[in-house]
PDB file of N, CA, C and O in Angstrom:
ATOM      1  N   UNK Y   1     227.185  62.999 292.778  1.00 90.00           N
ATOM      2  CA  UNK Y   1     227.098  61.632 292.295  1.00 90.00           C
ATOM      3  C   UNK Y   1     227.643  60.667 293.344  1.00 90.00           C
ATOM      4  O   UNK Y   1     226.962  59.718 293.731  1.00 90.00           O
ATOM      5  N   UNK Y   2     229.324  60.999 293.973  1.00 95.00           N
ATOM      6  CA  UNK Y   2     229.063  59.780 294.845  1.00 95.00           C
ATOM      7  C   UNK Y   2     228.495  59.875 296.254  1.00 95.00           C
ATOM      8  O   UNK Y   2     228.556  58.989 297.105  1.00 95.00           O
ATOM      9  N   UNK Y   3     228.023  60.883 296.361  1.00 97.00           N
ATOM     10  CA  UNK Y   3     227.074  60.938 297.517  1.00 97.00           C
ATOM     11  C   UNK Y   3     225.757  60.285 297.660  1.00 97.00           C
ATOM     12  O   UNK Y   3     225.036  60.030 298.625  1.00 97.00           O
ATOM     13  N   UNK Y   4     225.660  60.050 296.064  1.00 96.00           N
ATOM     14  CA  UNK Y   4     223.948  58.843 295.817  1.00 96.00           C
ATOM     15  C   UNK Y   4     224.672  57.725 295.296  1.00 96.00           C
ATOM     16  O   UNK Y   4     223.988  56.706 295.207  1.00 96.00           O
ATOM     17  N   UNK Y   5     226.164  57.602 294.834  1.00 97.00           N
ATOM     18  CA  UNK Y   5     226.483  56.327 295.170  1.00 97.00           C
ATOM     19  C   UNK Y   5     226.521  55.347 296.485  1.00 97.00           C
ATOM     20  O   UNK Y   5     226.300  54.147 296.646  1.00 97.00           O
ATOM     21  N   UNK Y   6     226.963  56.584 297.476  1.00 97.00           N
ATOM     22  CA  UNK Y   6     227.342  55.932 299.036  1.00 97.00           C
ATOM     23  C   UNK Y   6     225.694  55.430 299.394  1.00 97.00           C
ATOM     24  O   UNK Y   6     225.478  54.293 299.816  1.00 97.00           O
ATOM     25  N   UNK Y   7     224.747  56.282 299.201  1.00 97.00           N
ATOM     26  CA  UNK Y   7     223.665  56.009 299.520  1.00 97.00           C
ATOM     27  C   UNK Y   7     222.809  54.984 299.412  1.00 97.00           C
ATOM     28  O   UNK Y   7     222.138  54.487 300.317  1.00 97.00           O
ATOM     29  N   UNK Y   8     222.884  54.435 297.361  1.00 97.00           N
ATOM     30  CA  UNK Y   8     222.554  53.570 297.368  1.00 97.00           C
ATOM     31  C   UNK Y   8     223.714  52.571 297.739  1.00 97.00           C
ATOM     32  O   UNK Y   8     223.070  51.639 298.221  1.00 97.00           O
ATOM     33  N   UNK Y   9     224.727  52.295 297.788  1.00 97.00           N
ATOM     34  CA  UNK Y   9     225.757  51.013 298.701  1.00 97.00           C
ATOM     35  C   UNK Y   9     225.287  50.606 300.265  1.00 97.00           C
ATOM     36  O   UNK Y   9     225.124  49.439 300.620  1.00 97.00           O
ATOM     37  N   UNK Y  10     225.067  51.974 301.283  1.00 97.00           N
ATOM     38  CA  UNK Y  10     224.374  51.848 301.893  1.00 97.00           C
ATOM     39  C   UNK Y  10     223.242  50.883 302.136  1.00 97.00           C
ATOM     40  O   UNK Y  10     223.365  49.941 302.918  1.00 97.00           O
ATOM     41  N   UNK Y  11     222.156  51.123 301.470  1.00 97.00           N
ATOM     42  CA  UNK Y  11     220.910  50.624 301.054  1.00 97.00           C
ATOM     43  C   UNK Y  11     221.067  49.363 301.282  1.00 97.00           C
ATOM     44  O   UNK Y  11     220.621  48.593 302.132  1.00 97.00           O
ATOM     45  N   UNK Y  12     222.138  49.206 299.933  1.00 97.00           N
ATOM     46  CA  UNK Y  12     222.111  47.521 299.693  1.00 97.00           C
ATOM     47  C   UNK Y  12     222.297  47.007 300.500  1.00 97.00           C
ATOM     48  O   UNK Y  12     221.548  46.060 300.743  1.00 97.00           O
ATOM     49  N   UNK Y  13     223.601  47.362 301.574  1.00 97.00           N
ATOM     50  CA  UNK Y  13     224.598  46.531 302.255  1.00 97.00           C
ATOM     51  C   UNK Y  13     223.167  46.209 303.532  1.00 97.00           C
ATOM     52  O   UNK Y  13     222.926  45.021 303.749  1.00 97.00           O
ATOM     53  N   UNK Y  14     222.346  47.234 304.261  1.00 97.00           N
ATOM     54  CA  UNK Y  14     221.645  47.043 304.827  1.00 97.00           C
ATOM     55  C   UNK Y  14     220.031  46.331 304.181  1.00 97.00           C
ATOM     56  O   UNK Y  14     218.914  46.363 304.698  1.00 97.00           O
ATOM     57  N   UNK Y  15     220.296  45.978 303.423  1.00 96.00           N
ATOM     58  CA  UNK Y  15     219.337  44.961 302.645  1.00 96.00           C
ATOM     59  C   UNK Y  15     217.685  45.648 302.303  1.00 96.00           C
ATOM     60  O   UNK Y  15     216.631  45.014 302.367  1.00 96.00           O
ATOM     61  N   UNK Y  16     217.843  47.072 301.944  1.00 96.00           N
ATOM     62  CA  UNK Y  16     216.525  47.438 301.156  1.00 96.00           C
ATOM     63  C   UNK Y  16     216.742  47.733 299.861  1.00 96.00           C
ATOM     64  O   UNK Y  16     215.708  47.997 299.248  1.00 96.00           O
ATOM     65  N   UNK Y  17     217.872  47.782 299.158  1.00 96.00           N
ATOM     66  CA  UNK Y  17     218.167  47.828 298.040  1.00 96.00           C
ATOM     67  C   UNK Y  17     218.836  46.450 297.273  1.00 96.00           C
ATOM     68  O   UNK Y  17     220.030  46.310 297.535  1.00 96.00           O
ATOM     69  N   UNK Y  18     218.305  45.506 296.450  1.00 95.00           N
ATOM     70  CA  UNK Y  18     218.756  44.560 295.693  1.00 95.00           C
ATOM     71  C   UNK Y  18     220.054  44.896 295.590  1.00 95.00           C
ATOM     72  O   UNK Y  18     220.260  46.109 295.637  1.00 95.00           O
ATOM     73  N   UNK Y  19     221.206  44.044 295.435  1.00 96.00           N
ATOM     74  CA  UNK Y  19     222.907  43.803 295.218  1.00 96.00           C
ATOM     75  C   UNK Y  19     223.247  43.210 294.006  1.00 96.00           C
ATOM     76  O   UNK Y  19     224.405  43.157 293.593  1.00 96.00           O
ATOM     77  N   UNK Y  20     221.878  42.578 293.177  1.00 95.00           N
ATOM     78  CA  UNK Y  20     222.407  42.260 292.234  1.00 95.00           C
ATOM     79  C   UNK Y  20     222.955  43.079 291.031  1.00 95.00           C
ATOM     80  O   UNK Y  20     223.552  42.629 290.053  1.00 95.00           O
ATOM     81  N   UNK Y  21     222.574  44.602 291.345  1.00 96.00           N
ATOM     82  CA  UNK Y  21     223.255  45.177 289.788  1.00 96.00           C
ATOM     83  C   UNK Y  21     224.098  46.286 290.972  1.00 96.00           C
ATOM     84  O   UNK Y  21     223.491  46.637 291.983  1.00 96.00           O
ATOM     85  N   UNK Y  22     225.257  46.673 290.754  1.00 96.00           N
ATOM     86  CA  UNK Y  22     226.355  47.619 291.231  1.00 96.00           C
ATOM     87  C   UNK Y  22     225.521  48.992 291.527  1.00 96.00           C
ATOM     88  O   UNK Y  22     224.575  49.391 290.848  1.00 96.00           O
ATOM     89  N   UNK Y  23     225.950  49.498 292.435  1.00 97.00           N
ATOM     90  CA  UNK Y  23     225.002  50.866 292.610  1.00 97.00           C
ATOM     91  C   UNK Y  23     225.561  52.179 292.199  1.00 97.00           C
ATOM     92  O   UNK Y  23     225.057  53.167 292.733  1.00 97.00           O
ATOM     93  N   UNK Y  24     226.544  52.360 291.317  1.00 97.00           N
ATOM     94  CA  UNK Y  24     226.493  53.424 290.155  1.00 97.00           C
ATOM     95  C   UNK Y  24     225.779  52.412 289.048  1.00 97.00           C
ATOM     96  O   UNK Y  24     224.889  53.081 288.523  1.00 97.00           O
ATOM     97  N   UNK Y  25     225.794  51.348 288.591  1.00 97.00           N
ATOM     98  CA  UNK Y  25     224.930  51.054 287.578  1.00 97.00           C
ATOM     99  C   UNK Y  25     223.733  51.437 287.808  1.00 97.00           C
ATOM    100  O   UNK Y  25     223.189  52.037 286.881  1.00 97.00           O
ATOM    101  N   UNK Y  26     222.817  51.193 289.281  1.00 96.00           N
ATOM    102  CA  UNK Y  26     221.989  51.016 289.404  1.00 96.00           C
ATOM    103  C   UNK Y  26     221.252  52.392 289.039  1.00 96.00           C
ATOM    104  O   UNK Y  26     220.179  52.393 288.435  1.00 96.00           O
ATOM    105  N   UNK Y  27     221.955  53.661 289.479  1.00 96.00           N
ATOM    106  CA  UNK Y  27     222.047  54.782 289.291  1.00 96.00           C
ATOM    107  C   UNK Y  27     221.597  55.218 287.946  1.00 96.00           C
ATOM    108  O   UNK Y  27     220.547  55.809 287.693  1.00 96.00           O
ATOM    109  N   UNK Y  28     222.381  54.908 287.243  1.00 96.00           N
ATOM    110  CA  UNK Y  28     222.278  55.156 285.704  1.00 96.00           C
ATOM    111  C   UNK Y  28     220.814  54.180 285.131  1.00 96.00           C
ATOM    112  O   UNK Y  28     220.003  54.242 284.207  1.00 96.00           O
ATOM    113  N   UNK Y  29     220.947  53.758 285.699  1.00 95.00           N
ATOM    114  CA  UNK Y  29     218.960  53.071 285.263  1.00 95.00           C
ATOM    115  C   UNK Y  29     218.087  53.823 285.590  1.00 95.00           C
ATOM    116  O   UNK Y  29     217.213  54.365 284.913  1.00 95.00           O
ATOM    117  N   UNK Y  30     218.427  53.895 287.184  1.00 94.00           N
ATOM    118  CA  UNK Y  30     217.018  54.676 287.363  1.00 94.00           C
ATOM    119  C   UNK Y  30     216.646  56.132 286.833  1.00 94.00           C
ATOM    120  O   UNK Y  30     215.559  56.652 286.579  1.00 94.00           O
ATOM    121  N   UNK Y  31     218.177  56.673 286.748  1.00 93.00           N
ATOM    122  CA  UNK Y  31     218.356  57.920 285.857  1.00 93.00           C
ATOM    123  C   UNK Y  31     217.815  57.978 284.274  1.00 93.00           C
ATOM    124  O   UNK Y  31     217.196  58.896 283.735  1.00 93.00           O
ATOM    125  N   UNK Y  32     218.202  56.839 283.763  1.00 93.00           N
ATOM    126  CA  UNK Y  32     217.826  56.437 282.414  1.00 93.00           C
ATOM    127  C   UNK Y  32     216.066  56.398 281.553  1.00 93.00           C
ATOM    128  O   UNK Y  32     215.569  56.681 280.463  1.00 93.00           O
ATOM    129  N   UNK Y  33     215.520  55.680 283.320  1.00 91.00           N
ATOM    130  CA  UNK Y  33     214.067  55.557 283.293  1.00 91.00           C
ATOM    131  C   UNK Y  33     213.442  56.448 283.667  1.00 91.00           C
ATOM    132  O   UNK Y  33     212.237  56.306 283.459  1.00 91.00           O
ATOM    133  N   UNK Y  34     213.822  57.651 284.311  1.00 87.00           N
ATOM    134  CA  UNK Y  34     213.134  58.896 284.743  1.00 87.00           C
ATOM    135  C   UNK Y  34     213.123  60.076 283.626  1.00 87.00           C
ATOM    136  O   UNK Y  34     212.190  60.878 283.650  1.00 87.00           O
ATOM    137  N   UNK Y  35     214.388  60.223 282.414  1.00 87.00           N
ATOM    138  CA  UNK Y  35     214.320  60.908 281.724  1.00 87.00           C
ATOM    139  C   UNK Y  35     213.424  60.012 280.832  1.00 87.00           C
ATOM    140  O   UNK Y  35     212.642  60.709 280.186  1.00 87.00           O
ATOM    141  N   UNK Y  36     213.287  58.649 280.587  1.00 81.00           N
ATOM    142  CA  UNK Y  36     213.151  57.950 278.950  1.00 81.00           C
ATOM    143  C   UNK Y  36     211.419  59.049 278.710  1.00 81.00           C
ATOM    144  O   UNK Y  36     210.945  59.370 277.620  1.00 81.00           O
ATOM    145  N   UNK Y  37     210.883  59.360 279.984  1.00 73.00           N
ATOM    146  CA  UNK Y  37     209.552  60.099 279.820  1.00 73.00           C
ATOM    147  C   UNK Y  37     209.692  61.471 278.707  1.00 73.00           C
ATOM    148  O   UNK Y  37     209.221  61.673 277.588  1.00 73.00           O
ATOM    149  N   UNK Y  38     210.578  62.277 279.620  1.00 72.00           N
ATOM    150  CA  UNK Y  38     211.642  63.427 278.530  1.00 72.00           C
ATOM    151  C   UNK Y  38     211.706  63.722 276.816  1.00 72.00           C
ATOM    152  O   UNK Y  38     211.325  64.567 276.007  1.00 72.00           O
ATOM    153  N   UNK Y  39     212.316  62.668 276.849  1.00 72.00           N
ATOM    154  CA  UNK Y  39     212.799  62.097 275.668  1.00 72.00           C
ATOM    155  C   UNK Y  39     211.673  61.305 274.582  1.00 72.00           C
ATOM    156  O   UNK Y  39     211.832  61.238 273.364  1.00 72.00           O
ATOM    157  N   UNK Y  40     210.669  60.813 275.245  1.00 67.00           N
ATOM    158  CA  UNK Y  40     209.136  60.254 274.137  1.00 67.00           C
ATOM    159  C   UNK Y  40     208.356  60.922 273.816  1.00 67.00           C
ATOM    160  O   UNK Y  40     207.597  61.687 274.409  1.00 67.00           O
ATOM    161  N   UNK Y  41     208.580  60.529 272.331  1.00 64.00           N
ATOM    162  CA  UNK Y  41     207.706  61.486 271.408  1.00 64.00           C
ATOM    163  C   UNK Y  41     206.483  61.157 272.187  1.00 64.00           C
ATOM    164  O   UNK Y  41     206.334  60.161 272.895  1.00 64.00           O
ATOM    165  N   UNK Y  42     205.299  62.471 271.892  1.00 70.00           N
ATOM    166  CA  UNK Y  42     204.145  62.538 272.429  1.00 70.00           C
ATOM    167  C   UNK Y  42     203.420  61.372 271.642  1.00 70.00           C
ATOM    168  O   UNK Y  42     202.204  61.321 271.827  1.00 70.00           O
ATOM    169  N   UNK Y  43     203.906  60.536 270.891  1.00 66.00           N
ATOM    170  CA  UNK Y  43     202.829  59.516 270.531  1.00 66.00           C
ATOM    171  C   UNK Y  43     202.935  58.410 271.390  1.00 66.00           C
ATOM    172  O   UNK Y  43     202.110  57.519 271.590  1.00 66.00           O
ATOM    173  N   UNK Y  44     204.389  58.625 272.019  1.00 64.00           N
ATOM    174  CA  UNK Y  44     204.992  57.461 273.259  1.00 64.00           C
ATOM    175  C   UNK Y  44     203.979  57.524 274.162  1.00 64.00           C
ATOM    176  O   UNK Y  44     203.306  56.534 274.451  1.00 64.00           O
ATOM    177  N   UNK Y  45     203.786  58.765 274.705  1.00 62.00           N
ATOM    178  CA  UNK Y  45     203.343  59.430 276.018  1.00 62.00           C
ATOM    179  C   UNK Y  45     202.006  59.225 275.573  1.00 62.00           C
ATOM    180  O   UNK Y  45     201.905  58.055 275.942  1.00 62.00           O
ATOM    181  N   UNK Y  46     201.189  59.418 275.191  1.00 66.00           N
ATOM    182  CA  UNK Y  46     200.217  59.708 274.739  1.00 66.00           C
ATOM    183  C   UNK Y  46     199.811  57.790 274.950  1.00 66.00           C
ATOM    184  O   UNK Y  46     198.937  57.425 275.736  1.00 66.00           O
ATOM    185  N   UNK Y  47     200.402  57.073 274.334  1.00 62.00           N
ATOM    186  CA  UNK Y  47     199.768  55.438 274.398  1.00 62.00           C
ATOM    187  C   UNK Y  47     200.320  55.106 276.196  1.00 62.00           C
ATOM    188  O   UNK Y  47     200.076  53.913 276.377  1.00 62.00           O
ATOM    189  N   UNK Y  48     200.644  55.424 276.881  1.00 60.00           N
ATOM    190  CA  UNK Y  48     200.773  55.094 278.040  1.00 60.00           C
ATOM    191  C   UNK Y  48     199.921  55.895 278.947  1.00 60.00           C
ATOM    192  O   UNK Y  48     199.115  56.424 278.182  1.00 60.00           O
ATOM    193  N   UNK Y  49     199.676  56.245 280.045  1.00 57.00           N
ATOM    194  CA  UNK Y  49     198.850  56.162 281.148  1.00 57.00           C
ATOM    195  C   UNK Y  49     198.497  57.570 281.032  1.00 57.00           C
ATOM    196  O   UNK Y  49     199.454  58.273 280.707  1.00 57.00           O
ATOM    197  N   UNK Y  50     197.389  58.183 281.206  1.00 59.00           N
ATOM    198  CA  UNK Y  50     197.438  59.853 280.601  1.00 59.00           C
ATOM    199  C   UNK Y  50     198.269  60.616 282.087  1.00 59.00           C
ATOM    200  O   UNK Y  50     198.624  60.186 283.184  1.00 59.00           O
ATOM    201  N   UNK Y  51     198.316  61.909 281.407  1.00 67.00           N
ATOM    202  CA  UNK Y  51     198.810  62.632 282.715  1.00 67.00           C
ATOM    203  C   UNK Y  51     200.247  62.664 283.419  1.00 67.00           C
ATOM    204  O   UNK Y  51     200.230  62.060 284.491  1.00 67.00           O
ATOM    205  N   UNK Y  52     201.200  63.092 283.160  1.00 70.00           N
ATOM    206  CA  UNK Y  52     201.779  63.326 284.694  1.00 70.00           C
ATOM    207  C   UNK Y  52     202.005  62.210 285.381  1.00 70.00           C
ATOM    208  O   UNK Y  52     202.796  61.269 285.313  1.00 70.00           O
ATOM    209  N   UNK Y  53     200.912  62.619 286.219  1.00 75.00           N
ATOM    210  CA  UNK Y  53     200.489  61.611 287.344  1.00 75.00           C
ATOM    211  C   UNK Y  53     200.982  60.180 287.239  1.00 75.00           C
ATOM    212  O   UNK Y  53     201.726  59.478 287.924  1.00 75.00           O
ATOM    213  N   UNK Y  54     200.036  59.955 285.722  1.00 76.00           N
ATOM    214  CA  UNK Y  54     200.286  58.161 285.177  1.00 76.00           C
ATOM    215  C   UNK Y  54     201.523  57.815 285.022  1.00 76.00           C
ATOM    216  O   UNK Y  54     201.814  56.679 285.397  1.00 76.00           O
ATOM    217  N   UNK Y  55     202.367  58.491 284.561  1.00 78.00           N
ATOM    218  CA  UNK Y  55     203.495  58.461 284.418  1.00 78.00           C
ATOM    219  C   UNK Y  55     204.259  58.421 285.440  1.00 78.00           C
ATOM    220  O   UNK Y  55     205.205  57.637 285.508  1.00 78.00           O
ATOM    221  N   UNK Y  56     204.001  59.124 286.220  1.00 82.00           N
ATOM    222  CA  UNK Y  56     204.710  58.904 287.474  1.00 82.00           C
ATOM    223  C   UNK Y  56     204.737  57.809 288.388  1.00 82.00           C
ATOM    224  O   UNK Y  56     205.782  57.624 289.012  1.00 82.00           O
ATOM    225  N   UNK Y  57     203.920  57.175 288.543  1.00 86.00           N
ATOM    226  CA  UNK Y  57     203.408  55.768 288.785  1.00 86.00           C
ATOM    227  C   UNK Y  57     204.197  54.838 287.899  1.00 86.00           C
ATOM    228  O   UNK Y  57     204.898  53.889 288.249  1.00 86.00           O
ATOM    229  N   UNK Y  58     203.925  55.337 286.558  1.00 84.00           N
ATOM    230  CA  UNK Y  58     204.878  54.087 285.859  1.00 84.00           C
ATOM    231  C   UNK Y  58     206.443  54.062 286.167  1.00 84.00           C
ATOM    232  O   UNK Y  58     206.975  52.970 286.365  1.00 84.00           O
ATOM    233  N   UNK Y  59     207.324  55.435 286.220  1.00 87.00           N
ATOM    234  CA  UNK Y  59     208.338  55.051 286.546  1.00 87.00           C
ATOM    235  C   UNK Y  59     208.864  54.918 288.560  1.00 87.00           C
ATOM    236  O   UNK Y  59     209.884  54.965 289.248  1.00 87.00           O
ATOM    237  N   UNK Y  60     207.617  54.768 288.699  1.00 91.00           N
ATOM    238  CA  UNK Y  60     208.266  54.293 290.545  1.00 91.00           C
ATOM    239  C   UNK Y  60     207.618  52.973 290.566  1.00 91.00           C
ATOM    240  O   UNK Y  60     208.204  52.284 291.402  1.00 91.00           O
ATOM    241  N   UNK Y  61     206.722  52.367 290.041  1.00 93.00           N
ATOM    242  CA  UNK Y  61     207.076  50.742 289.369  1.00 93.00           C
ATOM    243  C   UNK Y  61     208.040  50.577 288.572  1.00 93.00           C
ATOM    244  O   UNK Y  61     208.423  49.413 288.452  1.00 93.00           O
ATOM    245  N   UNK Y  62     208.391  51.103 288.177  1.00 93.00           N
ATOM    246  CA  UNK Y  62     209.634  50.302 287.109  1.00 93.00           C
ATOM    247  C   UNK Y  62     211.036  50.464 287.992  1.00 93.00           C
ATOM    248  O   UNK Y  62     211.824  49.519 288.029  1.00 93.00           O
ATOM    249  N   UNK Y  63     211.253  51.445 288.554  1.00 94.00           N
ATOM    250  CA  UNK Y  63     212.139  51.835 289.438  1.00 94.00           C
ATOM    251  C   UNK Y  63     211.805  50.742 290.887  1.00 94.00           C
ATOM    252  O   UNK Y  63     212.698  49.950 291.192  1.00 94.00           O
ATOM    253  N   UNK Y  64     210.529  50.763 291.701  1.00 95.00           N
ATOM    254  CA  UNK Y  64     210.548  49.749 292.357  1.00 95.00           C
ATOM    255  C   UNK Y  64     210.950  48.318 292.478  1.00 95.00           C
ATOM    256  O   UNK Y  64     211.235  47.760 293.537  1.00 95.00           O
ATOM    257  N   UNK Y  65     210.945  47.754 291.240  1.00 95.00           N
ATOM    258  CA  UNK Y  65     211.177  46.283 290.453  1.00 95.00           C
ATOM    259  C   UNK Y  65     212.144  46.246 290.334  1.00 95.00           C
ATOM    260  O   UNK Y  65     212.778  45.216 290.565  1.00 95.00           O
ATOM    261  N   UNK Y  66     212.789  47.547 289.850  1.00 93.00           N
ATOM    262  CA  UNK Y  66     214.457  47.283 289.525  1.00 93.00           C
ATOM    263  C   UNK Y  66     215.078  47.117 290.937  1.00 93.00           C
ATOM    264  O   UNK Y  66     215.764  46.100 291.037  1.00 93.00           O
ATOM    265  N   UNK Y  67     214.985  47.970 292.173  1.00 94.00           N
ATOM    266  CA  UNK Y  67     215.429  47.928 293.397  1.00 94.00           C
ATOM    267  C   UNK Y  67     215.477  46.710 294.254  1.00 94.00           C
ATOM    268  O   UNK Y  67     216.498  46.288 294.798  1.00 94.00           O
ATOM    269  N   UNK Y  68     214.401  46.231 294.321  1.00 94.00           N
ATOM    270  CA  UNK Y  68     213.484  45.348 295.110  1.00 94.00           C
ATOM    271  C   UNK Y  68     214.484  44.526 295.686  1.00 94.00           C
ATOM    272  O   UNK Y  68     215.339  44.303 294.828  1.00 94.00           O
ATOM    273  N   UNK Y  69     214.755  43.970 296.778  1.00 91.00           N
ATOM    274  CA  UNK Y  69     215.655  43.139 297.017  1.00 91.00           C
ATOM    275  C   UNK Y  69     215.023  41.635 296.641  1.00 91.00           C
ATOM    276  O   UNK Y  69     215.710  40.623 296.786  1.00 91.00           O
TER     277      UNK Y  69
END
């Protein structure tokens, strides 16, 4: 854990990672948004993008947006 803390601090300080949310917070989001797939009932999954794949796309946009400087 703080080895992907230093990483993302890193990031930020060199300006490819946004500063506005703390980077153990930031952590716990993107962690948050990679399981929320996990965790949805198949009627979740099922109304969003088919596949895997689609999904995967959705959370490296959602994860991208959150980063973004």
């Amino acid at each position: 854990w703080r080895n992907r803390v230093r990483a993302v601090t890193r990031a930020q300080r060199n300006g490819s990672v946004s500063t506005e949310i703390g980077a153990s917070e930031l952590l716990v989001l993107v962690y948050a948004i990679t399981r929320a797939w996990v965790v949805a009932t198949p009627e979740a999954r099922a109304a969003g993008r088919a596949g895997k794949s689609g999904q995967r796309k959705v959370v490296y946009e959602a994860v991208r947006r959150l980063v973004e400087p």
